[in-house]
Coordinates of C-alpha atoms in Angstrom, one line a residue:
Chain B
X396 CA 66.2 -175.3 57.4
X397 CA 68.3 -178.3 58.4
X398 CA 69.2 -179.7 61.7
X399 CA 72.8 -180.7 62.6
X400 CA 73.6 -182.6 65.3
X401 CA 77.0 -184.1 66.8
X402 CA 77.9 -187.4 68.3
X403 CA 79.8 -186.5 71.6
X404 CA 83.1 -188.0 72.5
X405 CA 82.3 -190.5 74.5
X406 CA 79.4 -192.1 72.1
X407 CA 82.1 -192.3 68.8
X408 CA 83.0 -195.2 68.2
X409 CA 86.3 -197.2 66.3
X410 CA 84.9 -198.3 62.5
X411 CA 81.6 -196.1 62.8
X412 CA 81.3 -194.4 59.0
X413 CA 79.1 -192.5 57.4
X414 CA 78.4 -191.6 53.4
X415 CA 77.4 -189.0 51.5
X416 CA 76.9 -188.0 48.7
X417 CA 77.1 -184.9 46.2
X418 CA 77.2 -183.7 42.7
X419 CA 80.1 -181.4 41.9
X420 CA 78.9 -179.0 39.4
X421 CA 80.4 -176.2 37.6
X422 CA 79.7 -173.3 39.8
X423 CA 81.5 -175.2 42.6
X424 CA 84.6 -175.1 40.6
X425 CA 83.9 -171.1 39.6
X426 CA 83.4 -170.4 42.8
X427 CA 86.2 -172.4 43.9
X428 CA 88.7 -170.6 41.6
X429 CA 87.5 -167.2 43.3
X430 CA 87.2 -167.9 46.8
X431 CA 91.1 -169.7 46.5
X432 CA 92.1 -167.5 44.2
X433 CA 93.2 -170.0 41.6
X434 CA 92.2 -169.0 38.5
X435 CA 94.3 -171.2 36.7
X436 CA 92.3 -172.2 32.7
X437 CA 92.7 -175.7 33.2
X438 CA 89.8 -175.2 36.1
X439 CA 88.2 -172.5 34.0
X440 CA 88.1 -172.5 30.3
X441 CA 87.5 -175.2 28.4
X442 CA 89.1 -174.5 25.2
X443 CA 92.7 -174.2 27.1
X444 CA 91.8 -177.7 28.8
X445 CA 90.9 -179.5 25.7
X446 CA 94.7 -179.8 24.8
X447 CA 95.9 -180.7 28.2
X448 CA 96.5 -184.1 29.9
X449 CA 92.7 -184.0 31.1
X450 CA 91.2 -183.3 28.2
X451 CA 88.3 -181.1 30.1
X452 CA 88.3 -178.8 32.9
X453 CA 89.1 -180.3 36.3
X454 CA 87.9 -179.1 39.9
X455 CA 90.9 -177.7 42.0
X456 CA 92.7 -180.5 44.1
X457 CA 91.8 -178.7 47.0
X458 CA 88.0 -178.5 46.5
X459 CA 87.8 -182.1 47.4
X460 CA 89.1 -180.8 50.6
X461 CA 86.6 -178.3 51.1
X462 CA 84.1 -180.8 50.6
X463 CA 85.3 -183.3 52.9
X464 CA 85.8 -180.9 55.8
X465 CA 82.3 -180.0 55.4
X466 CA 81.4 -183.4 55.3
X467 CA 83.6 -183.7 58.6
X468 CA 81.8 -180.7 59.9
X469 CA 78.4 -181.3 59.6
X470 CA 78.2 -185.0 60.0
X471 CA 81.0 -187.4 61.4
X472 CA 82.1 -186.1 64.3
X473 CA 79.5 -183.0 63.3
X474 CA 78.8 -179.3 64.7
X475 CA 80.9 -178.1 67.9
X476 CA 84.2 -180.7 66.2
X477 CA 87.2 -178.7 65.6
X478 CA 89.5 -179.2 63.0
X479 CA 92.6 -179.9 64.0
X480 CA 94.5 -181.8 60.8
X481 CA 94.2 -182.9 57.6
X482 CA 96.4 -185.1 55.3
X483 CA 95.3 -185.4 51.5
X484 CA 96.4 -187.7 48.2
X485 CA 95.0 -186.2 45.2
X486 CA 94.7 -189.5 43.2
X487 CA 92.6 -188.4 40.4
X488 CA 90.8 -185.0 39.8
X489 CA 86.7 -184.6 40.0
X490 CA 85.3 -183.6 36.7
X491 CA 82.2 -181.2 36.1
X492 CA 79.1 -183.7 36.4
X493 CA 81.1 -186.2 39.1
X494 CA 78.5 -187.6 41.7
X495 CA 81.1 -188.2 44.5
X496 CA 81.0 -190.1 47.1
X497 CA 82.7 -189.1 50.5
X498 CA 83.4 -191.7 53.0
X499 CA 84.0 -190.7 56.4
X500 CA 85.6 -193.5 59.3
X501 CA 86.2 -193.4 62.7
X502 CA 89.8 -194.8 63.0
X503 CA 91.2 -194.3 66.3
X504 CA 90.2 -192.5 69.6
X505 CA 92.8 -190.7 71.2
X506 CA 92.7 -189.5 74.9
X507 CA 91.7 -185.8 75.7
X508 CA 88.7 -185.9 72.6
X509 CA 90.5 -186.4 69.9
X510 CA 89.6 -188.5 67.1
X511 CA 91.2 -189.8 64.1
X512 CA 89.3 -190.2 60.7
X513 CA 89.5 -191.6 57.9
X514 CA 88.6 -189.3 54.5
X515 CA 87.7 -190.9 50.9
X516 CA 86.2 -189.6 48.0
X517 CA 85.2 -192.2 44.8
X518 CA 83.5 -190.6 41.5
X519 CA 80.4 -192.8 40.4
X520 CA 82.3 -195.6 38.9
X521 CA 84.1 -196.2 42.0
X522 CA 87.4 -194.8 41.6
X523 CA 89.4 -193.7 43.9
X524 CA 89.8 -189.9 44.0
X525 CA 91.1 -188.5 46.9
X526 CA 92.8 -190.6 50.1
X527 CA 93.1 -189.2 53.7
X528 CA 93.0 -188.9 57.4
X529 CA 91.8 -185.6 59.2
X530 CA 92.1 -185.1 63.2
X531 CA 89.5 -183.4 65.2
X532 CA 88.5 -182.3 68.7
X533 CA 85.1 -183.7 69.3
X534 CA 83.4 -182.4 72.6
X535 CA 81.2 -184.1 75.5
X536 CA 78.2 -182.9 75.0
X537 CA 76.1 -183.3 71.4
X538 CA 75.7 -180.0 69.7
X539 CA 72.7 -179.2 67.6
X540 CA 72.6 -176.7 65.0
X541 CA 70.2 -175.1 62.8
X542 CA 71.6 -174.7 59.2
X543 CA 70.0 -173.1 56.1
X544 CA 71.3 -175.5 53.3
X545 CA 73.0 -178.8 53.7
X546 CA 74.1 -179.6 49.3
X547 CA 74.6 -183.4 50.4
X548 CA 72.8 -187.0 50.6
X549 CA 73.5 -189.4 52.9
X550 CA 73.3 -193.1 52.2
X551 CA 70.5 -194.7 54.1
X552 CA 71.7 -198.2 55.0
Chain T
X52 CA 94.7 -159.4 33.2
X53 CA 97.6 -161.1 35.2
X54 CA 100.5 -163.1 33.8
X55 CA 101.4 -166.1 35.8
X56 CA 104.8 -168.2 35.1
X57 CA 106.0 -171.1 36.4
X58 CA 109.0 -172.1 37.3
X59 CA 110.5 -175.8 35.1
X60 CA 111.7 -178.2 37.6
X61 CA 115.4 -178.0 36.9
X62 CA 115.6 -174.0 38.0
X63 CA 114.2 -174.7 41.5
X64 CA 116.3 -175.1 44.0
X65 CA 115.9 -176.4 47.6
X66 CA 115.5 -173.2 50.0
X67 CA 113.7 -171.0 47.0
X68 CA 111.0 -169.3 48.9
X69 CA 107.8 -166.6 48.1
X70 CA 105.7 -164.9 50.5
X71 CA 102.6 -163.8 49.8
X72 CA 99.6 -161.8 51.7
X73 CA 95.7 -161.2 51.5
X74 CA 93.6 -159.7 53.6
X75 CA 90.5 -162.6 54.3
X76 CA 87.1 -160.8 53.7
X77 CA 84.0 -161.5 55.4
X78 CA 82.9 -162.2 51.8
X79 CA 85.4 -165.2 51.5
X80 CA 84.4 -166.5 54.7
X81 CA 80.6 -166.5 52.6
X82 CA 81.6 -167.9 50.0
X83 CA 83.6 -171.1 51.4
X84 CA 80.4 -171.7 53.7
X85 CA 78.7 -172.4 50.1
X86 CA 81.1 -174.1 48.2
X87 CA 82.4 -176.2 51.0
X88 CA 78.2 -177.1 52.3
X89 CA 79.7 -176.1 56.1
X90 CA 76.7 -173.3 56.5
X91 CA 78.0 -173.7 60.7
X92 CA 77.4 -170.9 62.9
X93 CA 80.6 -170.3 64.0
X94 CA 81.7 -169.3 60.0
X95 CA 78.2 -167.4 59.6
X96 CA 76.3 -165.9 62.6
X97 CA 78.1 -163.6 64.6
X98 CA 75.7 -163.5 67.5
X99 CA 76.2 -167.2 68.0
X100 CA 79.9 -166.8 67.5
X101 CA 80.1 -164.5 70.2
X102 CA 79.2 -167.3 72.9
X103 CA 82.1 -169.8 71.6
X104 CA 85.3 -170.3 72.9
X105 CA 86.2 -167.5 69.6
X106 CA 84.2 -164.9 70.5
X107 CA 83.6 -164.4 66.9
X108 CA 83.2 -165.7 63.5
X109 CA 85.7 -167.7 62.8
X110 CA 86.8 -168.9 59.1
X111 CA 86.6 -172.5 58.2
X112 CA 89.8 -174.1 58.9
X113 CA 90.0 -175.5 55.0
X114 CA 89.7 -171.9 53.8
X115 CA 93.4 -171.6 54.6
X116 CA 93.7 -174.7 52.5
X117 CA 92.3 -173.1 49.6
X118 CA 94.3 -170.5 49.7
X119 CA 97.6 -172.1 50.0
X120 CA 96.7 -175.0 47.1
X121 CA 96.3 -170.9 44.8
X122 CA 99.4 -169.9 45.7
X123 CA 101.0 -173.3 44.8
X124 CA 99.5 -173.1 41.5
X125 CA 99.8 -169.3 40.8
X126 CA 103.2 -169.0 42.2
X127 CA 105.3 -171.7 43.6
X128 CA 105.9 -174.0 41.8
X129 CA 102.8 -172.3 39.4
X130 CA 101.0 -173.3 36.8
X131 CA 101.5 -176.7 34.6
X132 CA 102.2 -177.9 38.4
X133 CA 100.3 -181.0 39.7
X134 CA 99.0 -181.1 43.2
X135 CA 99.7 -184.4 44.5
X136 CA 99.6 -183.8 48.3
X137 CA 99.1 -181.6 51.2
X138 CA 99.5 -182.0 55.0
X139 CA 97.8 -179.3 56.9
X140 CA 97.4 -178.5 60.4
X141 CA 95.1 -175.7 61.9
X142 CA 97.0 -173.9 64.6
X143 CA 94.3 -171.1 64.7
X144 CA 91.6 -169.7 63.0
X145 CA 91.8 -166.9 60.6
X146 CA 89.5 -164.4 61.8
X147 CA 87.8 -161.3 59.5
X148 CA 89.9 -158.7 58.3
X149 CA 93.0 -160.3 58.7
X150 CA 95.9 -159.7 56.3
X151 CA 97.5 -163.2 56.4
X152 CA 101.2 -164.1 55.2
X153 CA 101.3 -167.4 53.5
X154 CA 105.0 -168.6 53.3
X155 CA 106.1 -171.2 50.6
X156 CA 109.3 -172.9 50.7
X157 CA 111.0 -175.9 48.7
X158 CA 112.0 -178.1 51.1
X159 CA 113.4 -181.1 48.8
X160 CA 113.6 -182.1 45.0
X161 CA 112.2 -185.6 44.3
X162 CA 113.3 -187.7 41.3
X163 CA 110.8 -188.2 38.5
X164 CA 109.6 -184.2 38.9
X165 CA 108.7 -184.0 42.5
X166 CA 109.2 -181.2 44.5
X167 CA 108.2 -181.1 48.5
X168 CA 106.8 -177.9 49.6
X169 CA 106.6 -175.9 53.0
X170 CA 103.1 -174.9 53.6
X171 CA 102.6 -171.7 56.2
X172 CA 100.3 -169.4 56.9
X173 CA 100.8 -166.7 60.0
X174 CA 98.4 -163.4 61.0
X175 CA 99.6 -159.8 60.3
X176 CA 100.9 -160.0 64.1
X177 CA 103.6 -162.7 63.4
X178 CA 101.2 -165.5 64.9
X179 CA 101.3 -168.8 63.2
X180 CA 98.2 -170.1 62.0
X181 CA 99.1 -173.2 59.7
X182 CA 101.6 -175.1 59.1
X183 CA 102.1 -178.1 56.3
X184 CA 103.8 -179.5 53.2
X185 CA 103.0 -180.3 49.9
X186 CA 104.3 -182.6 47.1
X187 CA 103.3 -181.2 43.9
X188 CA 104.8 -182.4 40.2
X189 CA 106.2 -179.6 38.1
X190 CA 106.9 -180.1 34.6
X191 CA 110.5 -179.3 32.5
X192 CA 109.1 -176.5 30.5
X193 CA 108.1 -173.2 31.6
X194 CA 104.5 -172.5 31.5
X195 CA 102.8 -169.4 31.0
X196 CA 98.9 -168.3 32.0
X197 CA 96.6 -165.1 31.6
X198 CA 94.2 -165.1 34.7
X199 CA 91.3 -162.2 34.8
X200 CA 92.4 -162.3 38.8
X201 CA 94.7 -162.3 41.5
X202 CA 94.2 -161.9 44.9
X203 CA 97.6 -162.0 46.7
X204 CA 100.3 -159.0 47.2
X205 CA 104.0 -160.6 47.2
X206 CA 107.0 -159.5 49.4
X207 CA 109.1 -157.3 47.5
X208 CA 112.2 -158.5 48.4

Protein backbone atom coordinates (compact mmCIF):
# COMPACT_ATOMS: atom_id res chain seq x y z
CA UNK A 1 0.00 0.00 0.00
CA UNK A 2 1.21 3.42 -1.01
CA UNK A 3 0.15 6.83 0.06
CA UNK A 4 -0.58 9.59 -2.41
CA UNK A 5 -0.78 12.89 -1.61
CA UNK A 6 -1.40 16.28 -3.58
CA UNK A 7 0.02 19.71 -3.27
CA UNK A 8 -3.09 22.09 -3.26
CA UNK A 9 -3.27 25.15 -5.48
CA UNK A 10 -2.29 27.64 -3.55
CA UNK A 11 1.09 25.76 -2.17
CA UNK A 12 2.38 25.01 -6.12
CA UNK A 13 4.75 26.84 -6.87
CA UNK A 14 6.56 28.33 -10.51
CA UNK A 15 9.98 26.00 -11.17
CA UNK A 16 8.96 23.37 -8.38
CA UNK A 17 9.98 19.73 -10.21
CA UNK A 18 9.99 16.54 -9.42
CA UNK A 19 11.75 13.11 -10.91
CA UNK A 20 11.11 9.90 -11.28
CA UNK A 21 12.10 7.19 -12.43
CA UNK A 22 11.08 3.78 -14.15
CA UNK A 23 12.18 0.81 -16.11
CA UNK A 24 10.07 0.19 -19.16
CA UNK A 25 9.99 -3.50 -19.67
CA UNK A 26 8.46 -5.67 -22.14
CA UNK A 27 5.17 -6.46 -20.70
CA UNK A 28 4.52 -2.65 -20.66
CA UNK A 29 4.78 -2.63 -24.30
CA UNK A 30 2.42 -6.05 -24.65
CA UNK A 31 0.20 -4.71 -22.62
CA UNK A 32 0.31 -1.41 -24.26
CA UNK A 33 -0.30 -2.87 -27.74
CA UNK A 34 -3.62 -4.45 -26.16
CA UNK A 35 -5.00 -1.97 -24.05
CA UNK A 36 -4.51 0.69 -27.36
CA UNK A 37 -5.14 -1.71 -29.57
CA UNK A 38 -2.02 -1.25 -31.68
CA UNK A 39 -0.65 -4.28 -32.41
CA UNK A 40 1.51 -3.10 -35.02
CA UNK A 41 5.08 -5.95 -35.26
CA UNK A 42 7.42 -3.24 -35.02
CA UNK A 43 6.09 -2.99 -31.03
CA UNK A 44 5.63 -6.79 -30.97
CA UNK A 45 7.83 -9.18 -32.87
CA UNK A 46 11.18 -8.89 -33.01
CA UNK A 47 12.02 -10.73 -36.10
CA UNK A 48 9.80 -8.04 -38.26
CA UNK A 49 11.72 -5.20 -36.24
CA UNK A 50 15.10 -6.42 -36.90
CA UNK A 51 14.98 -5.09 -40.57
CA UNK A 52 13.36 -1.90 -39.77
CA UNK A 53 14.82 1.61 -39.14
CA UNK A 54 15.07 0.67 -35.28
CA UNK A 55 16.56 -2.37 -35.54
CA UNK A 56 14.53 -3.79 -32.24
CA UNK A 57 11.14 -3.41 -31.05
CA UNK A 58 10.14 0.00 -29.86
CA UNK A 59 7.39 0.98 -27.08
CA UNK A 60 4.31 2.78 -28.74
CA UNK A 61 4.83 6.67 -28.93
CA UNK A 62 1.97 7.02 -26.82
CA UNK A 63 3.18 4.84 -23.88
CA UNK A 64 5.40 7.58 -22.89
CA UNK A 65 2.28 9.39 -22.51
CA UNK A 66 0.68 6.97 -20.38
CA UNK A 67 3.51 7.12 -18.24
CA UNK A 68 3.83 10.67 -17.86
CA UNK A 69 0.15 11.25 -17.03
CA UNK A 70 0.60 8.86 -14.34
CA UNK A 71 3.56 10.59 -13.31
CA UNK A 72 1.30 13.81 -13.44
CA UNK A 73 -1.38 11.98 -11.54
CA UNK A 74 0.23 10.62 -8.66
CA UNK A 75 2.90 13.05 -7.95
CA UNK A 76 3.22 16.79 -9.44
CA UNK A 77 0.23 18.27 -8.95
CA UNK A 78 -0.94 14.49 -7.61
CA UNK A 79 -4.40 12.76 -6.69
CA UNK A 80 -7.67 15.00 -6.93
CA UNK A 81 -5.61 17.02 -10.29
CA UNK A 82 -7.57 16.75 -13.37
CA UNK A 83 -6.25 16.45 -16.65
CA UNK A 84 -7.14 18.96 -18.74
CA UNK A 85 -4.35 18.95 -21.83
CA UNK A 86 -1.47 17.46 -23.05
CA UNK A 87 1.01 18.37 -25.91
CA UNK A 88 3.69 15.66 -26.86
CA UNK A 89 7.00 15.51 -29.31
CA UNK A 90 7.97 12.03 -29.77
CA UNK A 91 11.82 12.64 -30.25
CA UNK A 92 13.07 9.29 -30.01
CA UNK A 93 11.24 5.92 -29.07
CA UNK A 94 11.91 3.96 -25.55
CA UNK A 95 13.41 0.62 -26.13
CA UNK A 96 12.70 -2.63 -24.00
CA UNK A 97 15.27 -2.36 -20.92
CA UNK A 98 15.18 1.84 -21.00
CA UNK A 99 15.39 3.28 -17.36
CA UNK A 100 13.57 6.48 -18.10
CA UNK A 101 13.52 9.38 -16.48
CA UNK A 102 10.36 11.63 -16.32
CA UNK A 103 10.75 15.23 -15.35
CA UNK A 104 7.81 17.00 -14.24
CA UNK A 105 8.01 21.30 -13.83
CA UNK A 106 5.75 23.63 -12.65
CA UNK A 107 5.74 26.36 -15.37
CA UNK A 108 3.00 28.79 -14.99
CA UNK A 109 0.06 29.26 -12.59
CA UNK A 110 -2.97 30.35 -14.23
CA UNK A 111 -5.97 31.91 -12.31
CA UNK A 112 -9.04 29.63 -11.40
CA UNK A 113 -6.47 26.40 -10.45
CA UNK A 114 -4.97 25.81 -13.27
CA UNK A 115 -1.48 24.98 -13.74
CA UNK A 116 0.84 24.59 -16.48
CA UNK A 117 3.55 21.81 -16.62
CA UNK A 118 6.30 21.00 -18.11
CA UNK A 119 6.74 16.99 -19.28
CA UNK A 120 10.21 15.27 -20.17
CA UNK A 121 11.30 11.94 -20.53
CA UNK A 122 15.47 11.11 -21.08
CA UNK A 123 16.55 7.27 -21.40
CA UNK A 124 19.71 6.52 -19.20
CA UNK A 125 22.26 8.18 -21.23
CA UNK A 126 20.40 11.37 -21.14
CA UNK A 127 18.69 11.68 -24.32
CA UNK A 128 15.99 13.35 -24.99
CA UNK A 129 12.94 11.25 -25.59
CA UNK A 130 9.82 12.72 -25.34
CA UNK A 131 9.15 16.93 -24.96
CA UNK A 132 5.84 18.45 -23.55
CA UNK A 133 3.56 20.55 -21.53
CA UNK A 134 0.25 19.08 -19.92
CA UNK A 135 -2.56 21.47 -18.22
CA UNK A 136 -4.30 20.53 -15.14
CA UNK A 137 -6.88 21.53 -12.56
CA UNK A 138 -5.27 21.27 -9.21
CA UNK A 139 -7.78 21.80 -6.26
CA UNK A 140 -7.55 23.76 -2.70
CA UNK A 141 -7.41 21.36 -0.53
CA UNK A 142 -4.46 18.34 -0.47
CA UNK A 143 -5.92 15.02 -1.35
CA UNK A 144 -4.59 11.82 0.03
CA UNK A 145 -4.97 8.53 -1.47
CA UNK A 146 -4.32 5.10 -0.68
CA UNK A 147 -2.92 3.12 -3.77
CA UNK A 148 -1.89 -0.53 -4.16
CA UNK A 149 1.20 -0.25 -6.40
CA UNK A 150 3.09 2.79 -7.34
CA UNK A 151 5.96 1.06 -10.41
CA UNK A 152 8.08 4.39 -9.99
CA UNK A 153 11.26 5.93 -7.97
CA UNK A 154 11.66 9.21 -7.16
CA UNK A 155 14.89 10.99 -7.06
CA UNK A 156 15.80 11.95 -3.52
CA UNK A 157 17.67 15.26 -3.75
CA UNK B 1 -5.71 -12.49 -38.25
CA UNK B 2 -6.25 -8.91 -39.49
CA UNK B 3 -4.72 -7.18 -42.51
CA UNK B 4 -3.77 -3.74 -41.96
CA UNK B 5 -2.63 -1.24 -45.07
CA UNK B 6 -1.46 1.92 -45.15
CA UNK B 7 -1.96 4.47 -47.11
CA UNK B 8 1.72 6.09 -49.21
CA UNK B 9 1.90 9.69 -48.72
CA UNK B 10 1.14 10.76 -52.30
CA UNK B 11 -2.62 9.14 -52.25
CA UNK B 12 -3.74 11.09 -49.20
CA UNK B 13 -5.43 13.89 -49.68
CA UNK B 14 -6.36 16.84 -47.30
CA UNK B 15 -10.19 16.15 -46.04
CA UNK B 16 -9.65 12.06 -46.31
CA UNK B 17 -11.37 10.95 -43.22
CA UNK B 18 -12.19 7.30 -41.10
CA UNK B 19 -14.34 6.83 -38.21
CA UNK B 20 -13.89 4.31 -36.03
CA UNK B 21 -15.82 2.86 -32.73
CA UNK B 22 -15.10 0.66 -29.60
CA UNK B 23 -16.92 0.11 -26.86
CA UNK B 24 -14.33 0.94 -23.53
CA UNK B 25 -14.47 -2.05 -21.15
CA UNK B 26 -14.13 -2.00 -17.56
CA UNK B 27 -11.25 -4.32 -18.37
CA UNK B 28 -9.39 -1.43 -20.35
CA UNK B 29 -9.96 0.95 -17.70
CA UNK B 30 -7.74 -2.15 -15.63
CA UNK B 31 -5.47 -2.49 -17.63
CA UNK B 32 -4.31 1.29 -18.28
CA UNK B 33 -4.30 1.73 -14.35
CA UNK B 34 -1.27 -0.88 -14.67
CA UNK B 35 0.59 0.06 -17.56
CA UNK B 36 0.21 3.76 -17.06
CA UNK B 37 1.22 3.20 -12.67
CA UNK B 38 -2.16 5.70 -12.06
CA UNK B 39 -3.76 2.84 -9.66
CA UNK B 40 -6.14 6.36 -8.51
CA UNK B 41 -9.48 5.65 -7.16
CA UNK B 42 -11.42 7.46 -9.45
CA UNK B 43 -10.16 4.77 -12.44
CA UNK B 44 -10.52 1.82 -9.84
CA UNK B 45 -12.87 1.95 -6.88
CA UNK B 46 -16.33 2.54 -7.60
CA UNK B 47 -17.44 3.25 -4.08
CA UNK B 48 -14.96 6.11 -3.88
CA UNK B 49 -15.97 7.19 -7.37
CA UNK B 50 -19.35 7.60 -6.38
CA UNK B 51 -18.52 10.69 -3.92
CA UNK B 52 -16.55 12.65 -6.80
CA UNK B 53 -17.78 15.27 -8.87
CA UNK B 54 -18.26 11.85 -11.50
CA UNK B 55 -20.25 9.89 -9.66
CA UNK B 56 -18.45 6.93 -11.01
CA UNK B 57 -15.30 5.48 -12.35
CA UNK B 58 -14.08 7.38 -14.63
CA UNK B 59 -11.25 6.29 -17.33
CA UNK B 60 -7.90 7.90 -17.33
CA UNK B 61 -7.93 10.75 -19.56
CA UNK B 62 -4.65 9.24 -21.51
CA UNK B 63 -6.60 6.10 -22.21
CA UNK B 64 -8.35 8.13 -25.02
CA UNK B 65 -4.76 8.90 -26.04
CA UNK B 66 -3.91 5.37 -26.48
CA UNK B 67 -6.56 4.67 -28.38
CA UNK B 68 -6.34 7.42 -30.83
CA UNK B 69 -2.20 6.91 -31.35
CA UNK B 70 -3.95 2.73 -32.53
CA UNK B 71 -6.07 4.12 -34.86
CA UNK B 72 -3.29 6.36 -36.30
CA UNK B 73 -1.11 3.50 -36.79
CA UNK B 74 -3.76 0.83 -37.78
CA UNK B 75 -5.66 3.00 -39.99
CA UNK B 76 -4.93 6.55 -40.78
CA UNK B 77 -2.34 7.13 -41.99
CA UNK B 78 -1.47 3.15 -40.75
CA UNK B 79 1.34 1.26 -40.45
CA UNK B 80 5.09 2.26 -41.71
CA UNK B 81 3.62 5.70 -40.19
CA UNK B 82 5.79 7.63 -37.61
CA UNK B 83 4.20 9.36 -34.71
CA UNK B 84 5.74 12.56 -34.32
CA UNK B 85 3.17 14.59 -32.32
CA UNK B 86 -0.03 14.78 -30.63
CA UNK B 87 -2.08 17.62 -29.06
CA UNK B 88 -4.78 16.40 -26.84
CA UNK B 89 -7.38 17.87 -24.77
CA UNK B 90 -9.78 16.14 -22.33
CA UNK B 91 -13.25 17.51 -22.79
CA UNK B 92 -14.77 14.62 -20.65
CA UNK B 93 -14.19 11.42 -19.31
CA UNK B 94 -15.00 8.25 -21.05
CA UNK B 95 -17.06 6.40 -18.62
CA UNK B 96 -17.59 2.23 -18.68
CA UNK B 97 -19.53 0.78 -21.41
CA UNK B 98 -19.34 3.44 -23.66
CA UNK B 99 -19.13 2.82 -27.42
CA UNK B 100 -16.92 5.86 -28.36
CA UNK B 101 -16.47 7.28 -32.06
CA UNK B 102 -13.02 8.36 -32.73
CA UNK B 103 -12.88 10.62 -35.91
CA UNK B 104 -9.57 11.01 -37.92
CA UNK B 105 -9.18 13.54 -40.45
CA UNK B 106 -6.15 14.96 -42.61
CA UNK B 107 -6.10 18.42 -42.06
CA UNK B 108 -2.83 19.39 -44.09
CA UNK B 109 0.14 17.72 -46.13
CA UNK B 110 3.55 18.82 -45.03
CA UNK B 111 6.65 18.71 -47.32
CA UNK B 112 9.31 16.12 -46.52
CA UNK B 113 6.32 13.37 -45.68
CA UNK B 114 4.26 15.09 -43.06
CA UNK B 115 0.84 14.80 -42.76
CA UNK B 116 -1.30 16.81 -39.86
CA UNK B 117 -3.97 14.89 -38.40
CA UNK B 118 -7.46 15.76 -36.72
CA UNK B 119 -7.76 13.93 -33.47
CA UNK B 120 -11.54 13.32 -32.01
CA UNK B 121 -13.13 11.26 -29.90
CA UNK B 122 -17.09 11.79 -29.00
CA UNK B 123 -19.64 9.30 -26.81
CA UNK B 124 -22.34 7.17 -28.48
CA UNK B 125 -24.71 10.27 -27.68
CA UNK B 126 -22.94 12.74 -30.00
CA UNK B 127 -20.99 14.37 -26.95
CA UNK B 128 -17.47 15.40 -27.59
CA UNK B 129 -15.01 13.99 -25.46
CA UNK B 130 -11.50 14.95 -27.07
CA UNK B 131 -10.32 16.88 -29.38
CA UNK B 132 -6.51 17.15 -30.94
CA UNK B 133 -4.05 16.83 -33.81
CA UNK B 134 -1.38 14.91 -34.72
CA UNK B 135 1.75 15.11 -37.08
CA UNK B 136 2.74 11.85 -38.01
CA UNK B 137 5.41 10.91 -41.09
CA UNK B 138 4.10 8.38 -43.62
CA UNK B 139 6.29 6.80 -45.96
CA UNK B 140 6.00 6.60 -50.21
CA UNK B 141 5.34 2.92 -50.32
CA UNK B 142 2.40 1.14 -49.17
CA UNK B 143 2.85 -1.01 -46.24
CA UNK B 144 1.18 -4.07 -45.38
CA UNK B 145 0.74 -5.87 -41.54
CA UNK B 146 -0.86 -9.16 -40.09
CA UNK B 147 -1.96 -8.26 -36.49
CA UNK B 148 -3.59 -11.26 -34.25
CA UNK B 149 -6.09 -8.19 -33.12
CA UNK B 150 -8.28 -5.45 -33.65
CA UNK B 151 -10.35 -3.80 -31.57
CA UNK B 152 -12.26 -1.06 -33.62
CA UNK B 153 -15.59 -1.40 -35.94
CA UNK B 154 -15.30 1.26 -38.90
CA UNK B 155 -18.20 3.33 -40.42
CA UNK B 156 -19.32 1.73 -43.44
CA UNK B 157 -19.76 4.47 -45.46
Amino acid sequence: MYILESTPFDELYVDEEITLYREVIEQDIDLFSTVSGDMNPIHLDEKYARDTIFGERIAHGMLSGAIISAALSCSLPGPGSVYLSQNLKFLSPIKIGDVIEIKLKVLEKIPQNRVKVSTQIFNQTGKQLVDGDAFSYVPNEKQTVHVNSFPFLFKLV
